[in-house]
Amino acid sequence: MNKSDRSVTIKDIAREAGVSISTVSFAFNGTAPVAQETKDRIFEVIKRLNYQPNSAARGLVTRKTNNICLFTPHPASDFFSFGGNSVFSHLLQGIGEVLDQKDYNLLISWDNIGHKAKTPKLIKLMRERAMDGVLICLPNQDSSVIEELSEHHFPVVIIGSNGLKNQVNSVDVDNYDIAFRNAQHMLQLGHTRIAFISPGPLEFLVCEDRLEGYRDALEEAGIRFREEYVFIGDEKERSGYNAAAAFMALKEPPTAIVSGRDVQGVGVIEYGREHGVSIPGDVALISFENSELAEKYGITSVTTDLYEIGKEGAKLLHKLLTRKKDRGAQNIVIPSELIIRASCGTKPTT
Amino acid sequence: MNKSDRSVTIKDIAREAGVSISTVSFAFNGTAPVAQETKDRIFEVIKRLNYQPNSAARGLVTRKTNNICLFTPHPASDFFSFGGNSVFSHLLQGIGEVLDQKDYNLLISWDNIGHKAKTPKLIKLMRERAMDGVLICLPNQDSSVIEELSEHHFPVVIIGSNGLKNQVNSVDVDNYDIAFRNAQHMLQLGHTRIAFISPGPLEFLVCEDRLEGYRDALEEAGIRFREEYVFIGDEKERSGYNAAAAFMALKEPPTAIVSGRDVQGVGVIEYGREHGVSIPGDVALISFENSELAEKYGITSVTTDLYEIGKEGAKLLHKLLTRKKDRGAQNIVIPSELIIRASCGTKPTT
DNA sequence: TATGCCATAAAAAACGTTTTTATTAAATTT
DNA sequence: AAATTTAATAAAAACGTTTTTTATGGCATA
């Protein structure tokens, strides 16, 4: 609608206001003192011509894009989903909230979990300087991407656990501690035959951490660790079902189960319903995640606040981007809370 | 790890290969003929030095960023959610899939639905040329943003309906037609007292379209339109419940209900359960959306394929960005399918 | 033998900023 | 009163590309 379609540049402002372009830049960004009178004139023109600096030109010299990238498993993948439900938006909300406030743009890109399919794209984005930093959520064991990124001193924050802990910034709940306390809770209720369902293969650090927490709690209580009380599941409901089946088939079945994910807990419950195993009557159940599922099925569970994790992750990344001095890797731990529901009962069966 | 931390530029390549920077650019991008021998030498150096052009510098001259922005209601908002479930990821998946293939980056930004809170940010992003185009999903009546964007000839594709149809590109299901056929389906089953629940205020075009489709179907069948058979609900389950309550309180209650959203259909069912109204026994129910809820509650519903909508939207935007000639606004219609379930019954009550 | 053409490549301009350096006049210090 | 600092501004350099223009030989054509 305006005279021309060419967008207005700093040159136009300078000409119209009768000053040099540097003065315009100084005034606009407040980076150098400019006489009030001149400043007023410049801002009048800026407003009148509706000037907005070109981000590419600016980025070329400042070496900033104000874009940050979130790299995750697919939003609809099993990692984020359970019962058709996706918690991806929780994570997104936390990240978006702080990024928005700090005036960063959020770019998202996803991976086929464990297949490192798109990884090269992330590397490319970083190498062509298309983003200032990246939040990575890669719940698999592969840390080569992360290594490559931090090797180039590229600002990275890991969402979740990773083998490179203490070398690279991260935000997560304390999986070891949660598992430890989950097992402890069962012990306190008097259980001694406590089983554990891993939410994935032990190569995943999350799983290893949880198993270890579980194991240490038993050890502390002087209870023998039994191989047959550990079931390596996956992120799907079925694995909880299968775990229950396996445990119940033992000559000496456990009286309590520490489930790796709520969705597995649901599997356990389903098994119970189908086979007349009462929960918590015959087997007490405690889980991780505290999703809507836990609420719905009355499963005692420990919160994994993805909203908070996203928020803290974004904050940390922002710190990385604005701080000049490198002060080593930070590992933020988001506190978890045990939400007691019916599934854990109050007394063990004997 | 390399000698210096400064990233390698086209100058480095030129020097190392003993040619001018323009020649490197020509060879790299294939934009002008370069002798094979020279080309080989250049690519060897590019590979050896691991060169990746700087996107800001490139964007400055090409006026492209390869970023496109998705602007939607909040991913966890009622618009995308029902029963704690979010379909946002479906939309995201469709968009991401094609954008990724075309080598665009996806930037996301959201709005508090109807409060046009962040709108200025979108405008700013566009004016500073931080993105090449935008996919907008704004299910409210406010079209000022869209007007502003297209006024500046900024490439925009609307996801969903909008008052500016035919002036601006869009992708949506045919709400009028769906409602028409939904009502018709009820008519074919012999119903004559058919009520309608709007999923929102009639200022929203989606709602107006649906109401109109419903009304026209009745009219075509020679059935009188009754004001009291229309309930203006909102995006929440409760509004379906309230609608059912209102309808059932009439001296002559409807025998069929066309629900605006699955979640409202659930509200109707809940009402029925609590008040002993059998569905489809006493009232037949048909809905829009075909979400997991419809499946779960056995509600006959018409598909709204957000995955497909996202895909087509992204494709259309890409076309806009690559075509030189403007060929008017395109309005893509994604086909819908009626999924028959128990809720609509086969015979009307009389 | 000049003339034009072609293939290749170099040089230069442009993109729109920020940042560094230079200039000028006024104010302050010595 | 001269020297120095300060405030305000202008000029120029830099950022790293793409794109346009110019140059250079060789080769065919007139």
mmCIF file of C-alpha atoms in Angstrom, chain B residues 11 39 80 90 98 136 159 168 218 237 264:
data_model
loop_
_atom_site.group_PDB
_atom_site.id
_atom_site.type_symbol
_atom_site.label_atom_id
_atom_site.label_comp_id
_atom_site.label_asym_id
_atom_site.label_seq_id
_atom_site.Cartn_x
_atom_site.Cartn_y
_atom_site.Cartn_z
ATOM 1 C CA LYS B 11 37.331 -16.271 1.538
ATOM 2 C CA LYS B 39 35.468 -27.143 -9.477
ATOM 3 C CA PHE B 80 -6.137 -28.416 20.674
ATOM 4 C CA HIS B 90 -0.834 -34.107 14.617
ATOM 5 C CA VAL B 98 6.833 -31.374 4.321
ATOM 6 C CA ILE B 136 -1.651 -19.042 10.846
ATOM 7 C CA ILE B 159 -5.092 -23.088 8.745
ATOM 8 C CA VAL B 168 -6.094 -15.216 1.332
ATOM 9 C CA LEU B 218 -33.175 -29.061 7.294
ATOM 10 C CA GLU B 237 -17.091 -30.663 27.522
ATOM 11 C CA GLN B 264 -19.275 -31.707 23.428
#
